[in-house]
PDB file of C-alpha atoms and ligand atoms in Angstrom:
ATOM      1  CA  MET A   1     105.408 117.513  87.990  1.00 46.00           C
ATOM      2  CA  SER A   2     106.178 113.944  88.952  1.00 55.00           C
ATOM      3  CA  GLN A   3     106.872 111.218  86.402  1.00 84.00           C
ATOM      4  CA  ARG A   4     106.050 108.610  88.983  1.00 96.00           C
ATOM      5  CA  LYS A   5     102.493 107.347  88.684  1.00 96.00           C
ATOM      6  CA  PRO A   6     100.690 108.079  92.001  1.00 97.00           C
ATOM      7  CA  TYR A   7      99.650 105.106  94.046  1.00 98.00           C
ATOM      8  CA  VAL A   8      96.885 105.032  96.694  1.00 98.00           C
ATOM      9  CA  GLY A   9      96.060 102.092  98.963  1.00 98.00           C
ATOM     10  CA  GLY A  10      93.030 101.571 101.110  1.00 98.00           C
ATOM     11  CA  ASN A  11      93.969  99.547 104.185  1.00 98.00           C
ATOM     12  CA  TRP A  12      90.767  98.371 105.645  1.00 98.00           C
ATOM     13  CA  LYS A  13      92.544  96.885 108.714  1.00 98.00           C
ATOM     14  CA  MET A  14      90.324  94.669 110.939  1.00 98.00           C
ATOM     15  CA  ASN A  15      87.111  96.462 109.750  1.00 98.00           C
ATOM     16  CA  THR A  16      84.065  95.605 107.646  1.00 98.00           C
ATOM     17  CA  ASN A  17      82.098  92.371 107.502  1.00 98.00           C
ATOM     18  CA  ARG A  18      80.946  90.203 104.643  1.00 98.00           C
ATOM     19  CA  THR A  19      78.239  92.683 103.564  1.00 98.00           C
ATOM     20  CA  THR A  20      80.049  95.944 104.116  1.00 98.00           C
ATOM     21  CA  SER A  21      83.287  94.763 102.553  1.00 98.00           C
ATOM     22  CA  ALA A  22      81.371  93.903  99.400  1.00 98.00           C
ATOM     23  CA  ASP A  23      79.482  97.219  99.476  1.00 98.00           C
ATOM     24  CA  LEU A  24      82.737  99.140  99.956  1.00 98.00           C
ATOM     25  CA  ALA A  25      84.488  97.322  97.115  1.00 98.00           C
ATOM     26  CA  ARG A  26      81.500  98.038  94.786  1.00 98.00           C
ATOM     27  CA  GLY A  27      81.412 101.667  95.839  1.00 98.00           C
ATOM     28  CA  VAL A  28      85.180 102.179  95.298  1.00 98.00           C
ATOM     29  CA  VAL A  29      85.113 100.420  91.868  1.00 98.00           C
ATOM     30  CA  ASP A  30      82.102 102.404  90.675  1.00 97.00           C
ATOM     31  CA  GLY A  31      83.394 105.692  92.122  1.00 97.00           C
ATOM     32  CA  LEU A  32      86.785 105.284  90.337  1.00 97.00           C
ATOM     33  CA  ARG A  33      85.576 103.789  87.059  1.00 94.00           C
ATOM     34  CA  ASP A  34      86.858 106.768  85.062  1.00 90.00           C
ATOM     35  CA  ALA A  35      89.922 107.510  87.182  1.00 88.00           C
ATOM     36  CA  ALA A  36      93.187 107.426  85.190  1.00 89.00           C
ATOM     37  CA  HIS A  37      96.792 108.316  85.988  1.00 93.00           C
ATOM     38  CA  VAL A  38      96.747 106.568  89.371  1.00 97.00           C
ATOM     39  CA  ASP A  39      97.344 103.060  90.769  1.00 98.00           C
ATOM     40  CA  VAL A  40      94.840 101.954  93.381  1.00 98.00           C
ATOM     41  CA  ALA A  41      94.893  98.922  95.731  1.00 98.00           C
ATOM     42  CA  VAL A  42      92.540  97.786  98.399  1.00 98.00           C
ATOM     43  CA  PHE A  43      93.550  95.632 101.372  1.00 99.00           C
ATOM     44  CA  PRO A  44      90.472  93.833 102.806  1.00 98.00           C
ATOM     45  CA  PRO A  45      90.699  91.436 105.766  1.00 98.00           C
ATOM     46  CA  PHE A  46      91.697  87.860 104.699  1.00 98.00           C
ATOM     47  CA  PRO A  47      88.193  86.383 104.957  1.00 98.00           C
ATOM     48  CA  TYR A  48      86.802  88.805 102.362  1.00 98.00           C
ATOM     49  CA  LEU A  49      89.639  88.625  99.753  1.00 98.00           C
ATOM     50  CA  LEU A  50      87.803  86.276  97.436  1.00 98.00           C
ATOM     51  CA  ALA A  51      84.527  88.207  97.582  1.00 98.00           C
ATOM     52  CA  VAL A  52      86.323  91.466  96.885  1.00 98.00           C
ATOM     53  CA  ARG A  53      88.261  89.798  94.053  1.00 98.00           C
ATOM     54  CA  ALA A  54      85.015  88.640  92.462  1.00 98.00           C
ATOM     55  CA  ILE A  55      83.659  92.195  92.549  1.00 98.00           C
ATOM     56  CA  LEU A  56      86.860  93.633  90.991  1.00 98.00           C
ATOM     57  CA  ARG A  57      86.868  90.956  88.288  1.00 97.00           C
ATOM     58  CA  ASP A  58      83.109  91.171  87.473  1.00 97.00           C
ATOM     59  CA  ARG A  59      83.461  94.937  86.921  1.00 96.00           C
ATOM     60  CA  SER A  60      86.779  94.627  85.023  1.00 96.00           C
ATOM     61  CA  SER A  61      88.419  96.957  87.511  1.00 97.00           C
ATOM     62  CA  SER A  62      92.141  97.733  87.398  1.00 96.00           C
ATOM     63  CA  ILE A  63      92.118  98.201  91.161  1.00 98.00           C
ATOM     64  CA  LYS A  64      94.613  95.787  92.641  1.00 98.00           C
ATOM     65  CA  LEU A  65      93.711  93.274  95.407  1.00 98.00           C
ATOM     66  CA  GLY A  66      96.034  93.500  98.369  1.00 98.00           C
ATOM     67  CA  ALA A  67      96.691  91.623 101.539  1.00 98.00           C
ATOM     68  CA  GLN A  68      97.473  93.252 104.911  1.00 98.00           C
ATOM     69  CA  ASP A  69     100.064  90.665 105.914  1.00 98.00           C
ATOM     70  CA  VAL A  70     101.668  87.311 105.090  1.00 98.00           C
ATOM     71  CA  TYR A  71     103.823  84.661 106.776  1.00 98.00           C
ATOM     72  CA  PRO A  72     107.299  84.110 105.193  1.00 98.00           C
ATOM     73  CA  LYS A  73     107.252  80.228 105.152  1.00 97.00           C
ATOM     74  CA  PRO A  74     105.744  78.453 102.184  1.00 96.00           C
ATOM     75  CA  ASP A  75     103.608  75.952 104.156  1.00 96.00           C
ATOM     76  CA  GLY A  76     103.676  73.859 107.287  1.00 97.00           C
ATOM     77  CA  ALA A  77     102.733  73.923 110.961  1.00 98.00           C
ATOM     78  CA  PHE A  78     102.155  77.664 111.420  1.00 98.00           C
ATOM     79  CA  THR A  79      98.682  77.786 112.908  1.00 98.00           C
ATOM     80  CA  GLY A  80      96.741  80.851 111.905  1.00 97.00           C
ATOM     81  CA  GLU A  81      99.203  82.035 109.303  1.00 98.00           C
ATOM     82  CA  VAL A  82      98.829  82.591 105.542  1.00 98.00           C
ATOM     83  CA  SER A  83     101.433  82.017 102.863  1.00 98.00           C
ATOM     84  CA  THR A  84     102.266  83.895  99.673  1.00 98.00           C
ATOM     85  CA  GLU A  85     100.952  80.931  97.561  1.00 98.00           C
ATOM     86  CA  MET A  86      97.598  81.086  99.404  1.00 98.00           C
ATOM     87  CA  LEU A  87      97.435  84.798  98.741  1.00 98.00           C
ATOM     88  CA  LYS A  88      98.266  84.320  95.052  1.00 98.00           C
ATOM     89  CA  ASP A  89      95.613  81.622  94.875  1.00 98.00           C
ATOM     90  CA  CYS A  90      93.086  84.213  96.079  1.00 98.00           C
ATOM     91  CA  GLY A  91      94.163  86.724  93.366  1.00 98.00           C
ATOM     92  CA  VAL A  92      96.305  88.964  95.617  1.00 98.00           C
ATOM     93  CA  GLU A  93      98.825  91.100  93.761  1.00 98.00           C
ATOM     94  CA  VAL A  94     100.346  93.292  96.477  1.00 99.00           C
ATOM     95  CA  VAL A  95     101.143  92.710 100.220  1.00 99.00           C
ATOM     96  CA  LEU A  96     101.773  95.161 103.087  1.00 98.00           C
ATOM     97  CA  CYS A  97     104.913  94.320 105.019  1.00 98.00           C
ATOM     98  CA  GLY A  98     105.763  95.772 108.402  1.00 98.00           C
ATOM     99  CA  HIS A  99     102.682  97.894 108.965  1.00 98.00           C
ATOM    100  CA  SER A 100     103.182  99.865 112.255  1.00 96.00           C
ATOM    101  CA  GLU A 101     100.370  97.940 113.925  1.00 97.00           C
ATOM    102  CA  ARG A 102     102.222  94.732 113.185  1.00 97.00           C
ATOM    103  CA  ARG A 103     105.508  96.195 114.425  1.00 97.00           C
ATOM    104  CA  HIS A 104     104.152  97.840 117.573  1.00 95.00           C
ATOM    105  CA  VAL A 105     101.047  95.825 118.569  1.00 96.00           C
ATOM    106  CA  LEU A 106     102.268  92.406 117.428  1.00 96.00           C
ATOM    107  CA  GLY A 107     106.000  92.900 117.946  1.00 96.00           C
ATOM    108  CA  GLU A 108     107.446  92.293 114.449  1.00 97.00           C
ATOM    109  CA  SER A 109     111.139  92.980 114.153  1.00 98.00           C
ATOM    110  CA  ASP A 110     112.968  94.442 111.140  1.00 98.00           C
ATOM    111  CA  ALA A 111     114.395  90.905 110.448  1.00 98.00           C
ATOM    112  CA  HIS A 112     110.830  89.396 110.436  1.00 98.00           C
ATOM    113  CA  VAL A 113     109.566  92.176 108.184  1.00 98.00           C
ATOM    114  CA  ASN A 114     112.458  91.571 105.845  1.00 98.00           C
ATOM    115  CA  ALA A 115     111.680  87.837 105.707  1.00 98.00           C
ATOM    116  CA  LYS A 116     108.088  88.606 104.744  1.00 98.00           C
ATOM    117  CA  LEU A 117     109.076  91.168 102.110  1.00 98.00           C
ATOM    118  CA  ARG A 118     111.558  88.788 100.488  1.00 98.00           C
ATOM    119  CA  ALA A 119     108.954  85.985 100.501  1.00 98.00           C
ATOM    120  CA  VAL A 120     106.534  88.319  98.784  1.00 98.00           C
ATOM    121  CA  LEU A 121     109.035  89.406  96.138  1.00 98.00           C
ATOM    122  CA  ASP A 122     110.306  85.822  95.628  1.00 98.00           C
ATOM    123  CA  ALA A 123     106.702  84.815  94.937  1.00 98.00           C
ATOM    124  CA  GLY A 124     106.501  87.408  92.152  1.00 98.00           C
ATOM    125  CA  LEU A 125     104.162  89.691  94.083  1.00 98.00           C
ATOM    126  CA  GLU A 126     104.405  93.414  94.779  1.00 98.00           C
ATOM    127  CA  ALA A 127     105.326  94.598  98.331  1.00 98.00           C
ATOM    128  CA  ILE A 128     104.625  97.772 100.245  1.00 98.00           C
ATOM    129  CA  LEU A 129     107.183  98.249 102.958  1.00 98.00           C
ATOM    130  CA  CYS A 130     105.724 100.374 105.804  1.00 98.00           C
ATOM    131  CA  VAL A 131     108.039 102.414 107.984  1.00 98.00           C
ATOM    132  CA  GLY A 132     107.635 105.153 110.543  1.00 98.00           C
ATOM    133  CA  GLU A 133     108.769 106.579 113.848  1.00 97.00           C
ATOM    134  CA  THR A 134     106.865 106.734 117.158  1.00 96.00           C
ATOM    135  CA  LEU A 135     106.126 110.017 118.913  1.00 95.00           C
ATOM    136  CA  ASP A 136     108.994 109.365 121.458  1.00 95.00           C
ATOM    137  CA  GLU A 137     111.371 108.732 118.650  1.00 96.00           C
ATOM    138  CA  ARG A 138     110.329 111.897 116.853  1.00 95.00           C
ATOM    139  CA  ASN A 139     110.561 114.009 120.074  1.00 94.00           C
ATOM    140  CA  ASN A 140     114.084 112.661 120.685  1.00 96.00           C
ATOM    141  CA  GLY A 141     115.220 113.678 117.190  1.00 96.00           C
ATOM    142  CA  HIS A 142     115.419 110.044 115.946  1.00 97.00           C
ATOM    143  CA  THR A 143     112.952 110.343 112.997  1.00 97.00           C
ATOM    144  CA  ASP A 144     115.535 109.860 110.203  1.00 97.00           C
ATOM    145  CA  PRO A 145     117.632 107.194 111.940  1.00 98.00           C
ATOM    146  CA  VAL A 146     114.532 105.105 112.751  1.00 98.00           C
ATOM    147  CA  ASN A 147     113.117 105.326 109.179  1.00 98.00           C
ATOM    148  CA  GLN A 148     116.597 104.600 107.719  1.00 98.00           C
ATOM    149  CA  ARG A 149     116.989 101.514 109.951  1.00 98.00           C
ATOM    150  CA  GLN A 150     113.530 100.220 108.989  1.00 98.00           C
ATOM    151  CA  VAL A 151     114.157 100.806 105.226  1.00 98.00           C
ATOM    152  CA  ARG A 152     117.640  99.229 105.371  1.00 98.00           C
ATOM    153  CA  GLY A 153     116.382  96.319 107.471  1.00 98.00           C
ATOM    154  CA  GLY A 154     113.240  95.814 105.465  1.00 98.00           C
ATOM    155  CA  LEU A 155     115.089  95.833 102.080  1.00 98.00           C
ATOM    156  CA  ALA A 156     118.110  93.741 103.146  1.00 98.00           C
ATOM    157  CA  ASP A 157     119.086  91.222 100.424  1.00 98.00           C
ATOM    158  CA  VAL A 158     116.515  92.586  98.000  1.00 98.00           C
ATOM    159  CA  THR A 159     117.971  92.438  94.502  1.00 98.00           C
ATOM    160  CA  GLY A 160     118.263  95.281  91.937  1.00 97.00           C
ATOM    161  CA  ASP A 161     115.536  93.511  89.846  1.00 97.00           C
ATOM    162  CA  GLN A 162     113.161  93.115  92.757  1.00 98.00           C
ATOM    163  CA  ILE A 163     113.250  96.705  93.993  1.00 98.00           C
ATOM    164  CA  SER A 164     110.995  97.677  91.018  1.00 98.00           C
ATOM    165  CA  ARG A 165     108.191  95.754  92.743  1.00 98.00           C
ATOM    166  CA  VAL A 166     108.591  97.593  96.008  1.00 98.00           C
ATOM    167  CA  THR A 167     106.708 100.687  97.191  1.00 98.00           C
ATOM    168  CA  ILE A 168     107.515 102.325 100.567  1.00 98.00           C
ATOM    169  CA  ALA A 169     104.878 103.767 102.832  1.00 98.00           C
ATOM    170  CA  TYR A 170     106.056 106.350 105.331  1.00 98.00           C
ATOM    171  CA  GLU A 171     103.505 106.204 108.155  1.00 98.00           C
ATOM    172  CA  PRO A 172     104.563 108.110 111.291  1.00 97.00           C
ATOM    173  CA  VAL A 173     103.109 106.082 114.160  1.00 95.00           C
ATOM    174  CA  TRP A 174     101.857 109.208 116.014  1.00 93.00           C
ATOM    175  CA  ALA A 175      99.808 110.185 112.920  1.00 93.00           C
ATOM    176  CA  ILE A 176      97.982 106.883 112.459  1.00 90.00           C
ATOM    177  CA  GLY A 177      94.362 106.965 113.437  1.00 89.00           C
ATOM    178  CA  THR A 178      94.977 109.997 115.653  1.00 91.00           C
ATOM    179  CA  GLY A 179      93.669 112.837 113.443  1.00 89.00           C
ATOM    180  CA  LYS A 180      97.285 114.302 113.580  1.00 88.00           C
ATOM    181  CA  THR A 181      98.909 114.565 110.198  1.00 89.00           C
ATOM    182  CA  ALA A 182     102.590 115.303 109.423  1.00 90.00           C
ATOM    183  CA  THR A 183     102.831 118.697 107.722  1.00 95.00           C
ATOM    184  CA  PRO A 184     103.524 118.408 104.022  1.00 96.00           C
ATOM    185  CA  ALA A 185     106.988 119.936 104.725  1.00 96.00           C
ATOM    186  CA  ASP A 186     107.788 117.370 107.511  1.00 96.00           C
ATOM    187  CA  ALA A 187     106.598 114.437 105.388  1.00 97.00           C
ATOM    188  CA  GLN A 188     108.419 115.696 102.326  1.00 98.00           C
ATOM    189  CA  ALA A 189     111.690 115.914 104.304  1.00 98.00           C
ATOM    190  CA  VAL A 190     111.420 112.286 105.437  1.00 98.00           C
ATOM    191  CA  HIS A 191     110.448 111.066 101.968  1.00 98.00           C
ATOM    192  CA  ALA A 192     113.418 112.874 100.394  1.00 98.00           C
ATOM    193  CA  ASN A 193     115.769 111.249 102.848  1.00 98.00           C
ATOM    194  CA  ILE A 194     114.293 107.816 102.221  1.00 98.00           C
ATOM    195  CA  ARG A 195     114.762 108.367  98.474  1.00 98.00           C
ATOM    196  CA  LYS A 196     118.358 109.402  99.071  1.00 98.00           C
ATOM    197  CA  LEU A 197     118.893 106.177 101.047  1.00 98.00           C
ATOM    198  CA  ILE A 198     117.344 104.104  98.186  1.00 98.00           C
ATOM    199  CA  ALA A 199     119.810 105.879  95.839  1.00 98.00           C
ATOM    200  CA  GLY A 200     122.680 104.721  97.995  1.00 98.00           C
ATOM    201  CA  MET A 201     121.402 101.122  98.195  1.00 98.00           C
ATOM    202  CA  PHE A 202     120.031 100.560  94.665  1.00 98.00           C
ATOM    203  CA  GLY A 203     121.254 103.476  92.535  1.00 98.00           C
ATOM    204  CA  GLN A 204     119.858 106.750  91.283  1.00 97.00           C
ATOM    205  CA  ASP A 205     117.517 105.218  88.702  1.00 97.00           C
ATOM    206  CA  ALA A 206     115.763 102.944  91.292  1.00 98.00           C
ATOM    207  CA  ALA A 207     115.500 105.958  93.671  1.00 98.00           C
ATOM    208  CA  GLU A 208     113.819 108.049  90.979  1.00 97.00           C
ATOM    209  CA  ARG A 209     111.388 105.261  90.140  1.00 98.00           C
ATOM    210  CA  ILE A 210     110.425 104.025  93.570  1.00 98.00           C
ATOM    211  CA  ARG A 211     107.090 105.354  94.879  1.00 98.00           C
ATOM    212  CA  ILE A 212     106.923 106.525  98.453  1.00 98.00           C
ATOM    213  CA  MET A 213     103.418 106.874  99.897  1.00 98.00           C
ATOM    214  CA  TYR A 214     102.444 108.951 102.933  1.00 97.00           C
ATOM    215  CA  GLY A 215     100.065 107.430 105.521  1.00 97.00           C
ATOM    216  CA  GLY A 216      98.577 108.809 108.737  1.00 96.00           C
ATOM    217  CA  SER A 217      95.210 110.543 109.015  1.00 95.00           C
ATOM    218  CA  VAL A 218      95.018 111.391 105.287  1.00 97.00           C
ATOM    219  CA  LYS A 219      91.630 112.833 104.495  1.00 97.00           C
ATOM    220  CA  PRO A 220      89.998 114.637 101.509  1.00 97.00           C
ATOM    221  CA  SER A 221      90.784 117.921 103.246  1.00 97.00           C
ATOM    222  CA  ASN A 222      94.538 117.407 103.543  1.00 96.00           C
ATOM    223  CA  ALA A 223      95.299 114.960 100.725  1.00 97.00           C
ATOM    224  CA  ALA A 224      95.932 117.486  97.892  1.00 96.00           C
ATOM    225  CA  ASP A 225      98.456 119.496  99.951  1.00 96.00           C
ATOM    226  CA  LEU A 226     100.378 116.368 100.943  1.00 97.00           C
ATOM    227  CA  PHE A 227     100.414 114.971  97.380  1.00 97.00           C
ATOM    228  CA  LEU A 228     101.729 118.267  96.012  1.00 95.00           C
ATOM    229  CA  SER A 229     105.105 117.569  97.647  1.00 96.00           C
ATOM    230  CA  PRO A 230     107.586 116.338  95.045  1.00 96.00           C
ATOM    231  CA  ASP A 231     108.579 113.153  96.887  1.00 98.00           C
ATOM    232  CA  ILE A 232     105.070 112.138  98.079  1.00 98.00           C
ATOM    233  CA  ASP A 233     103.731 109.743  95.451  1.00 98.00           C
ATOM    234  CA  GLY A 234     100.337 108.890  96.920  1.00 98.00           C
ATOM    235  CA  GLY A 235      98.950 107.602 100.171  1.00 98.00           C
ATOM    236  CA  LEU A 236      98.160 104.646 102.321  1.00 98.00           C
ATOM    237  CA  ILE A 237      94.841 105.381 103.788  1.00 98.00           C
ATOM    238  CA  GLY A 238      93.242 103.754 106.857  1.00 98.00           C
ATOM    239  CA  GLY A 239      90.033 105.260 108.315  1.00 97.00           C
ATOM    240  CA  ALA A 240      89.129 107.330 105.341  1.00 98.00           C
ATOM    241  CA  SER A 241      89.429 104.223 103.068  1.00 98.00           C
ATOM    242  CA  LEU A 242      86.309 102.814 104.722  1.00 98.00           C
ATOM    243  CA  LYS A 243      84.121 105.488 103.294  1.00 98.00           C
ATOM    244  CA  VAL A 244      83.654 105.676  99.520  1.00 98.00           C
ATOM    245  CA  GLY A 245      82.883 109.380  99.803  1.00 98.00           C
ATOM    246  CA  GLU A 246      86.303 109.997 101.418  1.00 98.00           C
ATOM    247  CA  PHE A 247      88.488 107.443  99.636  1.00 98.00           C
ATOM    248  CA  VAL A 248      87.447 108.428  96.090  1.00 98.00           C
ATOM    249  CA  PRO A 249      88.334 112.138  96.436  1.00 98.00           C
ATOM    250  CA  ILE A 250      91.687 111.191  98.024  1.00 98.00           C
ATOM    251  CA  VAL A 251      92.516 108.979  94.964  1.00 98.00           C
ATOM    252  CA  ARG A 252      91.428 111.787  92.626  1.00 97.00           C
ATOM    253  CA  ALA A 253      93.671 114.281  94.495  1.00 96.00           C
ATOM    254  CA  ALA A 254      96.632 111.868  93.919  1.00 97.00           C
ATOM    255  CA  ALA A 255      95.736 111.327  90.262  1.00 95.00           C
ATOM    256  CA  SER A 256      95.785 115.068  89.534  1.00 91.00           C
ATOM    257  CA  LYS A 257      99.510 115.156  90.224  1.00 84.00           C
ATOM    258  CA  TYR A 258     100.590 112.876  87.391  1.00 78.00           C
ATOM    259  CA  THR A 259     101.637 113.902  83.927  1.00 62.00           C
ATOM    260  CA  THR A 260     102.237 111.192  81.330  1.00 50.00           C
ATOM    261  CA  PRO A 261     106.036 110.909  80.646  1.00 48.00           C
TER     262      PRO A 261
HETATM  263  P1  13P B 301      94.716 106.230 109.247  1.00 86.04           P
HETATM  264  O1  13P B 301      94.477 106.786 107.839  1.00 86.04           O
HETATM  265  O2  13P B 301      93.439 105.776 109.853  1.00 86.04           O
HETATM  266  O3  13P B 301      95.458 107.172 110.113  1.00 86.04           O
HETATM  267  O4  13P B 301      95.618 104.930 109.053  1.00 86.04           O
HETATM  268  C1  13P B 301      96.776 105.024 108.268  1.00 86.04           C
HETATM  269  C2  13P B 301      97.308 103.666 108.107  1.00 86.04           C
HETATM  270  O5  13P B 301      97.784 103.010 109.029  1.00 86.04           O
HETATM  271  C3  13P B 301      97.209 103.075 106.772  1.00 86.04           C
HETATM  272  O6  13P B 301      97.941 101.888 106.642  1.00 86.04           O
END
């Protein structure tokens, strides 16, 4: 049994509109009203952050408001970008850094991801560092080196105090939105190696505390098996987070793993 509180995020990506984002937020809040022993965050598109925040607040929900991305500079001539202070102003508590779509569709480097993550932590927010190998990298036997490089690069210059506000999401690129999921054994092996790396970088205590989520085609039908693995501390959910009837059972599957220390 894990002493780490499970954590599940719903990454809505570039989906929903003004009406459906509000409906989804209300559905998730109401569906999880009695859910304990699990941390939950939702990541709506930027334009709907304030509306979702109002729903979370009105219903006194403990669900955290998350942002899908951020720009590392505090302000200035960066057309189209959004700063940590703007996100805080909108009630955001947690920010995704280095999601695979930002790395592979929008070309973000480890250095850029690291700058974002440090800006998030310096602003007092929580960060979720996303890492994961492509299918080619996996087929060439590079799964661990790629994930280790992304973890090392993403967490460069993070302090021992700040690491407590970091969660890692292992999302193999080939499993995102494809219906293909890593087997629990494959995912567990990567998670265990990431935890070992964190022990080397930040010490054993930090490694035991840090939560490592799995992401990539998680559904109600495979969530429980994945979350049973000792080093899988929850999930970062894409497609299934857009449906209340799928997201809520996934969160409940994660919650059932936790025992109070
Ligand atoms: P899917 O659950 O749609 O595969 O997406 C996973 C993901 O990228 C979450 O950030």
